[in-house]
């Protein structure tokens, strides 16, 4: 992908590298990475982090399937996209979170710019639940992408409780061939991943977590990373740990360009 404000969004420092770069501990400091980055801490990032040009290609999109409606935003190419990214929010969120230009340090705005500038499409849907209903909605969106951009590899990025949908999708036989990879941001662990279709197809997995996450302890997720490497030492899996970061830190701090480039380069 073409660079986009990489100097502003690059990891501020690497404290530790293991497994030939598979495990990375990133320096995170609230004073620097929130208070000095945001004009209003945790509410509005400084203007230099944001470009609103992608909003010209941002559309509300309601996908109807099986009597249900999935409300989403679609940003970028509506058809024949080079790649697709779907962000699945956590509990209490909706589609507005994934297109908020000013929150989370401007990181969603960067994702929108990367999609638009590189011929991709980005979807930010609303999920009312993370069980059967939400899963059917996610599959309907994947089917939509298969029809409108049949050659686009799909990256699933799931935050917090939304990771339940990512883990479930990993077992979907029809999805695995089209799945480029998954990004789990402060999510749950699911050891069944090693029995999934995504694992069988060697789809890349990137896990990002804060070391002080009080919702899902990071060592549980690291256990999955370690088990995956033990099962297959050459498996494309990475773990990014934000030292002192909390539950929302990975969404704020994940380097989207580096992460997506790594996933897409594996296919």
PDB file of C-alpha atoms in Angstrom:
ATOM      1  CA  UNK A   1       0.000   0.000   0.000  1.00  0.00           C
ATOM      2  CA  UNK A   2       1.060   3.578  -0.590  1.00  0.00           C
ATOM      3  CA  UNK A   3       2.302   5.307   2.562  1.00  0.00           C
ATOM      4  CA  UNK A   4      -0.161   7.527   4.371  1.00  0.00           C
ATOM      5  CA  UNK A   5       1.113   9.684   7.251  1.00  0.00           C
ATOM      6  CA  UNK A   6       3.383   6.837   8.296  1.00  0.00           C
ATOM      7  CA  UNK A   7       5.531   9.146  10.417  1.00  0.00           C
ATOM      8  CA  UNK A   8       2.509   9.988  12.585  1.00  0.00           C
ATOM      9  CA  UNK A   9       1.071   6.477  12.903  1.00  0.00           C
ATOM     10  CA  UNK A  10       4.211   4.327  13.072  1.00  0.00           C
ATOM     11  CA  UNK A  11       4.863   2.507  16.329  1.00  0.00           C
ATOM     12  CA  UNK A  12       6.666   4.949  18.664  1.00  0.00           C
ATOM     13  CA  UNK A  13       9.281   2.397  19.677  1.00  0.00           C
ATOM     14  CA  UNK A  14       9.918  -1.335  19.831  1.00  0.00           C
ATOM     15  CA  UNK A  15      10.922  -2.606  23.272  1.00  0.00           C
ATOM     16  CA  UNK A  16      11.348  -6.270  22.396  1.00  0.00           C
ATOM     17  CA  UNK A  17      11.365  -8.587  19.376  1.00  0.00           C
ATOM     18  CA  UNK A  18      11.117 -12.361  19.483  1.00  0.00           C
ATOM     19  CA  UNK A  19      10.516 -15.196  17.028  1.00  0.00           C
ATOM     20  CA  UNK A  20      12.124 -13.359  14.098  1.00  0.00           C
ATOM     21  CA  UNK A  21       9.659 -10.510  14.477  1.00  0.00           C
ATOM     22  CA  UNK A  22       6.631 -12.681  15.166  1.00  0.00           C
ATOM     23  CA  UNK A  23       6.306 -11.219  18.659  1.00  0.00           C
ATOM     24  CA  UNK A  24       6.720  -7.471  19.103  1.00  0.00           C
ATOM     25  CA  UNK A  25       6.434  -5.469  22.309  1.00  0.00           C
ATOM     26  CA  UNK A  26       5.657  -1.844  21.479  1.00  0.00           C
ATOM     27  CA  UNK A  27       6.330   1.140  23.712  1.00  0.00           C
ATOM     28  CA  UNK A  28       3.042   2.785  24.686  1.00  0.00           C
ATOM     29  CA  UNK A  29       2.728   5.823  26.935  1.00  0.00           C
ATOM     30  CA  UNK A  30      -0.628   7.398  27.711  1.00  0.00           C
ATOM     31  CA  UNK A  31       0.884  10.852  28.232  1.00  0.00           C
ATOM     32  CA  UNK A  32       2.455  10.818  24.778  1.00  0.00           C
ATOM     33  CA  UNK A  33       0.068   8.625  22.767  1.00  0.00           C
ATOM     34  CA  UNK A  34      -3.200  10.109  24.047  1.00  0.00           C
ATOM     35  CA  UNK A  35      -2.655  13.432  25.780  1.00  0.00           C
ATOM     36  CA  UNK A  36      -0.094  14.810  23.317  1.00  0.00           C
ATOM     37  CA  UNK A  37      -1.720  13.275  20.250  1.00  0.00           C
ATOM     38  CA  UNK A  38      -5.285  14.399  20.929  1.00  0.00           C
ATOM     39  CA  UNK A  39      -6.617  17.919  20.946  1.00  0.00           C
ATOM     40  CA  UNK A  40      -9.218  16.681  23.430  1.00  0.00           C
ATOM     41  CA  UNK A  41      -7.921  13.471  25.066  1.00  0.00           C
ATOM     42  CA  UNK A  42      -9.833  10.374  23.883  1.00  0.00           C
ATOM     43  CA  UNK A  43     -12.375  12.532  22.047  1.00  0.00           C
ATOM     44  CA  UNK A  44     -10.707  14.483  19.240  1.00  0.00           C
ATOM     45  CA  UNK A  45      -7.299  13.927  17.685  1.00  0.00           C
ATOM     46  CA  UNK A  46      -5.214  16.814  16.412  1.00  0.00           C
ATOM     47  CA  UNK A  47      -6.138  17.984  12.917  1.00  0.00           C
ATOM     48  CA  UNK A  48      -2.821  16.969  11.327  1.00  0.00           C
ATOM     49  CA  UNK A  49      -3.683  13.287  11.801  1.00  0.00           C
ATOM     50  CA  UNK A  50      -6.840  13.528   9.697  1.00  0.00           C
ATOM     51  CA  UNK A  51      -7.750  13.886   6.031  1.00  0.00           C
ATOM     52  CA  UNK A  52     -11.462  14.022   5.261  1.00  0.00           C
ATOM     53  CA  UNK A  53     -11.081  13.271   1.541  1.00  0.00           C
ATOM     54  CA  UNK A  54     -12.331   9.658   1.896  1.00  0.00           C
ATOM     55  CA  UNK A  55     -15.682  10.944   3.136  1.00  0.00           C
ATOM     56  CA  UNK A  56     -16.513  11.815  -0.468  1.00  0.00           C
ATOM     57  CA  UNK A  57     -16.589   8.051  -1.051  1.00  0.00           C
ATOM     58  CA  UNK A  58     -18.338   7.145   2.209  1.00  0.00           C
ATOM     59  CA  UNK A  59     -21.883   5.836   1.918  1.00  0.00           C
ATOM     60  CA  UNK A  60     -24.502   4.462   4.264  1.00  0.00           C
ATOM     61  CA  UNK A  61     -25.323   1.026   2.975  1.00  0.00           C
ATOM     62  CA  UNK A  62     -28.129  -1.200   4.235  1.00  0.00           C
ATOM     63  CA  UNK A  63     -27.753  -4.811   3.178  1.00  0.00           C
ATOM     64  CA  UNK A  64     -30.955  -6.860   3.200  1.00  0.00           C
ATOM     65  CA  UNK A  65     -30.748 -10.647   3.447  1.00  0.00           C
ATOM     66  CA  UNK A  66     -33.126 -13.330   4.794  1.00  0.00           C
ATOM     67  CA  UNK A  67     -35.516 -10.715   6.116  1.00  0.00           C
ATOM     68  CA  UNK A  68     -32.770  -8.942   8.045  1.00  0.00           C
ATOM     69  CA  UNK A  69     -31.043  -5.628   7.466  1.00  0.00           C
ATOM     70  CA  UNK A  70     -27.352  -5.086   8.158  1.00  0.00           C
ATOM     71  CA  UNK A  71     -26.601  -1.401   8.524  1.00  0.00           C
ATOM     72  CA  UNK A  72     -23.092  -0.549   7.407  1.00  0.00           C
ATOM     73  CA  UNK A  73     -20.874   2.125   5.974  1.00  0.00           C
ATOM     74  CA  UNK A  74     -19.081   1.485   2.702  1.00  0.00           C
ATOM     75  CA  UNK A  75     -15.958   3.535   1.946  1.00  0.00           C
ATOM     76  CA  UNK A  76     -14.029   3.309  -1.292  1.00  0.00           C
ATOM     77  CA  UNK A  77     -14.733   1.350  -4.468  1.00  0.00           C
ATOM     78  CA  UNK A  78     -18.234  -0.076  -4.566  1.00  0.00           C
ATOM     79  CA  UNK A  79     -17.220  -2.691  -7.124  1.00  0.00           C
ATOM     80  CA  UNK A  80     -14.059  -4.365  -8.413  1.00  0.00           C
ATOM     81  CA  UNK A  81     -12.095  -3.333  -5.338  1.00  0.00           C
ATOM     82  CA  UNK A  82      -8.530  -4.615  -5.043  1.00  0.00           C
ATOM     83  CA  UNK A  83      -9.122  -5.720  -1.454  1.00  0.00           C
ATOM     84  CA  UNK A  84     -11.767  -5.414   1.254  1.00  0.00           C
ATOM     85  CA  UNK A  85     -11.534  -4.769   4.984  1.00  0.00           C
ATOM     86  CA  UNK A  86     -14.422  -5.411   7.384  1.00  0.00           C
ATOM     87  CA  UNK A  87     -14.198  -3.972  10.895  1.00  0.00           C
ATOM     88  CA  UNK A  88     -16.334  -5.694  13.532  1.00  0.00           C
ATOM     89  CA  UNK A  89     -16.870  -3.525  16.609  1.00  0.00           C
ATOM     90  CA  UNK A  90     -17.266  -4.758  20.174  1.00  0.00           C
ATOM     91  CA  UNK A  91     -20.116  -4.617  22.664  1.00  0.00           C
ATOM     92  CA  UNK A  92     -21.936  -1.287  22.796  1.00  0.00           C
ATOM     93  CA  UNK A  93     -20.634  -0.102  19.420  1.00  0.00           C
ATOM     94  CA  UNK A  94     -22.249   0.370  16.037  1.00  0.00           C
ATOM     95  CA  UNK A  95     -21.237   1.316  12.501  1.00  0.00           C
ATOM     96  CA  UNK A  96     -20.432   4.905  13.506  1.00  0.00           C
ATOM     97  CA  UNK A  97     -17.435   3.803  15.541  1.00  0.00           C
ATOM     98  CA  UNK A  98     -15.565   2.416  12.539  1.00  0.00           C
ATOM     99  CA  UNK A  99     -15.872   5.643  10.538  1.00  0.00           C
ATOM    100  CA  UNK A 100     -15.250   8.160  13.325  1.00  0.00           C
ATOM    101  CA  UNK A 101     -12.480  10.333  11.930  1.00  0.00           C
ATOM    102  CA  UNK A 102     -11.525  11.937  15.220  1.00  0.00           C
ATOM    103  CA  UNK A 103     -11.625   9.248  17.895  1.00  0.00           C
ATOM    104  CA  UNK A 104      -9.006   6.568  18.617  1.00  0.00           C
ATOM    105  CA  UNK A 105      -6.237   8.940  17.624  1.00  0.00           C
ATOM    106  CA  UNK A 106      -7.507   9.237  14.051  1.00  0.00           C
ATOM    107  CA  UNK A 107      -6.703   5.595  13.349  1.00  0.00           C
ATOM    108  CA  UNK A 108     -10.012   4.802  11.632  1.00  0.00           C
ATOM    109  CA  UNK A 109      -9.530   7.846   9.418  1.00  0.00           C
ATOM    110  CA  UNK A 110      -6.159   6.438   8.424  1.00  0.00           C
ATOM    111  CA  UNK A 111      -7.768   3.102   7.547  1.00  0.00           C
ATOM    112  CA  UNK A 112     -10.311   4.890   5.371  1.00  0.00           C
ATOM    113  CA  UNK A 113      -7.545   6.789   3.578  1.00  0.00           C
ATOM    114  CA  UNK A 114      -5.532   3.610   3.007  1.00  0.00           C
ATOM    115  CA  UNK A 115      -8.551   1.874   1.484  1.00  0.00           C
ATOM    116  CA  UNK A 116      -9.500   4.751  -0.815  1.00  0.00           C
ATOM    117  CA  UNK A 117      -5.923   5.584  -1.864  1.00  0.00           C
ATOM    118  CA  UNK A 118      -5.150   1.983  -2.775  1.00  0.00           C
ATOM    119  CA  UNK A 119      -8.278   0.966  -4.670  1.00  0.00           C
ATOM    120  CA  UNK A 120      -9.808  -0.984  -1.791  1.00  0.00           C
ATOM    121  CA  UNK A 121     -13.138  -0.925   0.011  1.00  0.00           C
ATOM    122  CA  UNK A 122     -13.746  -0.676   3.744  1.00  0.00           C
ATOM    123  CA  UNK A 123     -16.923  -1.723   5.542  1.00  0.00           C
ATOM    124  CA  UNK A 124     -17.960  -0.715   9.054  1.00  0.00           C
ATOM    125  CA  UNK A 125     -21.205  -2.575   9.882  1.00  0.00           C
ATOM    126  CA  UNK A 126     -23.439  -2.503  12.970  1.00  0.00           C
ATOM    127  CA  UNK A 127     -23.985  -5.711  14.914  1.00  0.00           C
ATOM    128  CA  UNK A 128     -26.800  -5.988  17.437  1.00  0.00           C
ATOM    129  CA  UNK A 129     -25.482  -9.314  18.694  1.00  0.00           C
ATOM    130  CA  UNK A 130     -22.437 -11.529  18.359  1.00  0.00           C
ATOM    131  CA  UNK A 131     -24.261 -14.825  18.060  1.00  0.00           C
ATOM    132  CA  UNK A 132     -26.283 -16.298  15.187  1.00  0.00           C
ATOM    133  CA  UNK A 133     -27.895 -13.064  14.033  1.00  0.00           C
ATOM    134  CA  UNK A 134     -24.654 -11.143  13.903  1.00  0.00           C
ATOM    135  CA  UNK A 135     -22.889 -14.010  12.207  1.00  0.00           C
ATOM    136  CA  UNK A 136     -25.524 -14.251   9.476  1.00  0.00           C
ATOM    137  CA  UNK A 137     -25.134 -10.525   8.914  1.00  0.00           C
ATOM    138  CA  UNK A 138     -21.376 -10.883   8.554  1.00  0.00           C
ATOM    139  CA  UNK A 139     -21.762 -13.709   6.046  1.00  0.00           C
ATOM    140  CA  UNK A 140     -24.263 -11.675   4.034  1.00  0.00           C
ATOM    141  CA  UNK A 141     -21.686  -8.877   3.797  1.00  0.00           C
ATOM    142  CA  UNK A 142     -19.030 -11.352   2.657  1.00  0.00           C
ATOM    143  CA  UNK A 143     -21.459 -12.621  -0.004  1.00  0.00           C
ATOM    144  CA  UNK A 144     -22.059  -9.039  -1.136  1.00  0.00           C
ATOM    145  CA  UNK A 145     -18.309  -8.474  -1.541  1.00  0.00           C
ATOM    146  CA  UNK A 146     -18.014 -11.747  -3.479  1.00  0.00           C
ATOM    147  CA  UNK A 147     -20.581 -10.426  -5.967  1.00  0.00           C
ATOM    148  CA  UNK A 148     -19.355  -6.841  -6.286  1.00  0.00           C
ATOM    149  CA  UNK A 149     -15.586  -7.445  -6.011  1.00  0.00           C
ATOM    150  CA  UNK A 150     -15.083 -11.145  -6.765  1.00  0.00           C
ATOM    151  CA  UNK A 151     -11.282 -10.916  -6.834  1.00  0.00           C
ATOM    152  CA  UNK A 152     -10.896  -8.925  -3.624  1.00  0.00           C
ATOM    153  CA  UNK A 153      -9.217 -10.730  -0.720  1.00  0.00           C
ATOM    154  CA  UNK A 154     -11.066 -10.005   2.519  1.00  0.00           C
ATOM    155  CA  UNK A 155      -9.430  -8.972   5.784  1.00  0.00           C
ATOM    156  CA  UNK A 156     -11.528  -9.342   8.942  1.00  0.00           C
ATOM    157  CA  UNK A 157     -10.547  -6.966  11.753  1.00  0.00           C
ATOM    158  CA  UNK A 158     -12.436  -7.616  14.978  1.00  0.00           C
ATOM    159  CA  UNK A 159     -12.248  -5.691  18.238  1.00  0.00           C
ATOM    160  CA  UNK A 160     -13.066  -6.920  21.739  1.00  0.00           C
ATOM    161  CA  UNK A 161     -16.253  -9.036  21.834  1.00  0.00           C
ATOM    162  CA  UNK A 162     -16.522  -8.713  18.065  1.00  0.00           C
ATOM    163  CA  UNK A 163     -13.723 -11.257  17.934  1.00  0.00           C
ATOM    164  CA  UNK A 164     -16.382 -13.914  18.510  1.00  0.00           C
ATOM    165  CA  UNK A 165     -17.539 -13.357  14.927  1.00  0.00           C
ATOM    166  CA  UNK A 166     -13.995 -13.528  13.574  1.00  0.00           C
ATOM    167  CA  UNK A 167     -13.282 -16.810  15.314  1.00  0.00           C
ATOM    168  CA  UNK A 168     -16.546 -18.269  14.072  1.00  0.00           C
ATOM    169  CA  UNK A 169     -15.862 -17.098  10.521  1.00  0.00           C
ATOM    170  CA  UNK A 170     -12.499 -18.853  10.641  1.00  0.00           C
ATOM    171  CA  UNK A 171     -14.374 -22.171  10.584  1.00  0.00           C
ATOM    172  CA  UNK A 172     -16.514 -21.277   7.546  1.00  0.00           C
ATOM    173  CA  UNK A 173     -15.395 -23.532   4.705  1.00  0.00           C
ATOM    174  CA  UNK A 174     -16.886 -21.294   2.009  1.00  0.00           C
ATOM    175  CA  UNK A 175     -15.150 -18.197   3.379  1.00  0.00           C
ATOM    176  CA  UNK A 176     -11.635 -19.547   3.935  1.00  0.00           C
ATOM    177  CA  UNK A 177     -10.547 -19.434   0.249  1.00  0.00           C
ATOM    178  CA  UNK A 178     -11.530 -15.742   0.042  1.00  0.00           C
ATOM    179  CA  UNK A 179     -10.162 -14.759   3.441  1.00  0.00           C
ATOM    180  CA  UNK A 180      -6.866 -12.887   3.287  1.00  0.00           C
ATOM    181  CA  UNK A 181      -6.402 -12.964   7.052  1.00  0.00           C
ATOM    182  CA  UNK A 182      -7.680 -11.788  10.421  1.00  0.00           C
ATOM    183  CA  UNK A 183      -6.717  -9.063  12.882  1.00  0.00           C
ATOM    184  CA  UNK A 184      -7.880  -9.490  16.482  1.00  0.00           C
ATOM    185  CA  UNK A 185      -7.732  -6.258  18.508  1.00  0.00           C
ATOM    186  CA  UNK A 186      -8.011  -6.773  22.260  1.00  0.00           C
ATOM    187  CA  UNK A 187     -10.223  -9.791  21.664  1.00  0.00           C
ATOM    188  CA  UNK A 188     -11.023 -13.131  23.164  1.00  0.00           C
ATOM    189  CA  UNK A 189      -8.910 -16.214  22.681  1.00  0.00           C
ATOM    190  CA  UNK A 190     -10.229 -19.243  20.827  1.00  0.00           C
ATOM    191  CA  UNK A 191      -8.006 -22.311  20.823  1.00  0.00           C
ATOM    192  CA  UNK A 192     -10.312 -23.957  18.299  1.00  0.00           C
ATOM    193  CA  UNK A 193      -8.608 -21.798  15.675  1.00  0.00           C
ATOM    194  CA  UNK A 194      -6.125 -24.640  15.221  1.00  0.00           C
ATOM    195  CA  UNK A 195      -8.990 -26.814  13.940  1.00  0.00           C
ATOM    196  CA  UNK A 196     -10.407 -24.103  11.678  1.00  0.00           C
ATOM    197  CA  UNK A 197     -10.572 -23.824   7.901  1.00  0.00           C
ATOM    198  CA  UNK A 198      -8.559 -20.602   8.113  1.00  0.00           C
ATOM    199  CA  UNK A 199      -5.759 -22.491   9.844  1.00  0.00           C
ATOM    200  CA  UNK A 200      -5.928 -25.268   7.264  1.00  0.00           C
ATOM    201  CA  UNK A 201      -5.587 -22.655   4.492  1.00  0.00           C
ATOM    202  CA  UNK A 202      -2.725 -20.906   6.374  1.00  0.00           C
ATOM    203  CA  UNK A 203      -4.559 -17.602   6.547  1.00  0.00           C
ATOM    204  CA  UNK A 204      -2.467 -14.987   8.401  1.00  0.00           C
ATOM    205  CA  UNK A 205      -3.465 -14.098  11.952  1.00  0.00           C
ATOM    206  CA  UNK A 206      -2.394 -10.900  13.707  1.00  0.00           C
ATOM    207  CA  UNK A 207      -3.145 -10.559  17.417  1.00  0.00           C
ATOM    208  CA  UNK A 208      -2.804  -7.166  19.122  1.00  0.00           C
ATOM    209  CA  UNK A 209      -3.302  -6.603  22.835  1.00  0.00           C
ATOM    210  CA  UNK A 210      -2.589  -4.200  25.689  1.00  0.00           C
ATOM    211  CA  UNK A 211      -0.497  -5.561  28.546  1.00  0.00           C
ATOM    212  CA  UNK A 212      -2.901  -4.026  31.089  1.00  0.00           C
ATOM    213  CA  UNK A 213      -6.142  -5.117  29.403  1.00  0.00           C
ATOM    214  CA  UNK A 214      -8.550  -5.748  32.297  1.00  0.00           C
ATOM    215  CA  UNK A 215     -11.233  -7.369  30.089  1.00  0.00           C
ATOM    216  CA  UNK A 216      -9.255 -10.087  28.313  1.00  0.00           C
ATOM    217  CA  UNK A 217      -5.798 -10.701  29.843  1.00  0.00           C
ATOM    218  CA  UNK A 218      -3.084 -10.578  27.219  1.00  0.00           C
ATOM    219  CA  UNK A 219      -1.426 -13.834  28.319  1.00  0.00           C
ATOM    220  CA  UNK A 220      -4.519 -15.787  27.280  1.00  0.00           C
ATOM    221  CA  UNK A 221      -4.167 -14.449  23.745  1.00  0.00           C
ATOM    222  CA  UNK A 222      -0.400 -14.992  23.811  1.00  0.00           C
ATOM    223  CA  UNK A 223      -1.115 -18.629  24.674  1.00  0.00           C
ATOM    224  CA  UNK A 224      -2.945 -18.974  21.350  1.00  0.00           C
ATOM    225  CA  UNK A 225      -0.049 -17.342  19.511  1.00  0.00           C
ATOM    226  CA  UNK A 226       2.383 -19.749  21.145  1.00  0.00           C
ATOM    227  CA  UNK A 227       0.207 -22.806  20.476  1.00  0.00           C
ATOM    228  CA  UNK A 228      -0.136 -21.816  16.817  1.00  0.00           C
ATOM    229  CA  UNK A 229       3.629 -21.521  16.426  1.00  0.00           C
ATOM    230  CA  UNK A 230       4.201 -24.833  18.156  1.00  0.00           C
ATOM    231  CA  UNK A 231       1.666 -26.568  15.931  1.00  0.00           C
ATOM    232  CA  UNK A 232       3.221 -25.103  12.791  1.00  0.00           C
ATOM    233  CA  UNK A 233       6.463 -23.138  13.250  1.00  0.00           C
ATOM    234  CA  UNK A 234       6.128 -21.592   9.784  1.00  0.00           C
ATOM    235  CA  UNK A 235       2.530 -20.434  10.302  1.00  0.00           C
ATOM    236  CA  UNK A 236       1.959 -16.709   9.485  1.00  0.00           C
ATOM    237  CA  UNK A 237       1.009 -15.450  12.950  1.00  0.00           C
ATOM    238  CA  UNK A 238       2.096 -12.289  14.736  1.00  0.00           C
ATOM    239  CA  UNK A 239       1.528 -10.870  18.196  1.00  0.00           C
ATOM    240  CA  UNK A 240       1.814  -7.134  18.939  1.00  0.00           C
ATOM    241  CA  UNK A 241       1.817  -6.262  22.644  1.00  0.00           C
ATOM    242  CA  UNK A 242       1.367  -2.628  23.660  1.00  0.00           C
ATOM    243  CA  UNK A 243       3.247  -2.290  26.936  1.00  0.00           C
ATOM    244  CA  UNK A 244       1.024  -0.617  29.619  1.00  0.00           C
ATOM    245  CA  UNK A 245      -1.856  -0.386  27.109  1.00  0.00           C
ATOM    246  CA  UNK A 246      -5.465  -1.046  28.095  1.00  0.00           C
ATOM    247  CA  UNK A 247      -8.430  -2.685  26.389  1.00  0.00           C
ATOM    248  CA  UNK A 248      -8.890  -0.045  23.674  1.00  0.00           C
ATOM    249  CA  UNK A 249      -5.205   0.556  22.992  1.00  0.00           C
ATOM    250  CA  UNK A 250      -4.838  -1.837  20.022  1.00  0.00           C
ATOM    251  CA  UNK A 251      -7.620  -0.054  18.104  1.00  0.00           C
ATOM    252  CA  UNK A 252      -5.931   3.289  18.716  1.00  0.00           C
ATOM    253  CA  UNK A 253      -2.383   2.143  18.060  1.00  0.00           C
ATOM    254  CA  UNK A 254      -2.445  -0.651  15.461  1.00  0.00           C
ATOM    255  CA  UNK A 255      -0.369   0.296  12.423  1.00  0.00           C
ATOM    256  CA  UNK A 256      -2.946  -0.430   9.720  1.00  0.00           C
ATOM    257  CA  UNK A 257      -0.596  -0.065   6.763  1.00  0.00           C
ATOM    258  CA  UNK A 258       2.077  -2.370   8.147  1.00  0.00           C
ATOM    259  CA  UNK A 259      -0.527  -4.893   9.305  1.00  0.00           C
ATOM    260  CA  UNK A 260      -2.493  -4.992   6.054  1.00  0.00           C
ATOM    261  CA  UNK A 261       0.666  -5.104   3.944  1.00  0.00           C
ATOM    262  CA  UNK A 262       1.871  -8.105   5.915  1.00  0.00           C
ATOM    263  CA  UNK A 263      -1.448  -9.948   5.589  1.00  0.00           C
ATOM    264  CA  UNK A 264      -1.933  -9.217   1.890  1.00  0.00           C
ATOM    265  CA  UNK A 265       1.672 -10.131   1.078  1.00  0.00           C
ATOM    266  CA  UNK A 266       1.071 -13.673   2.358  1.00  0.00           C
ATOM    267  CA  UNK A 267      -1.438 -14.523  -0.352  1.00  0.00           C
TER     268      UNK A 267
END
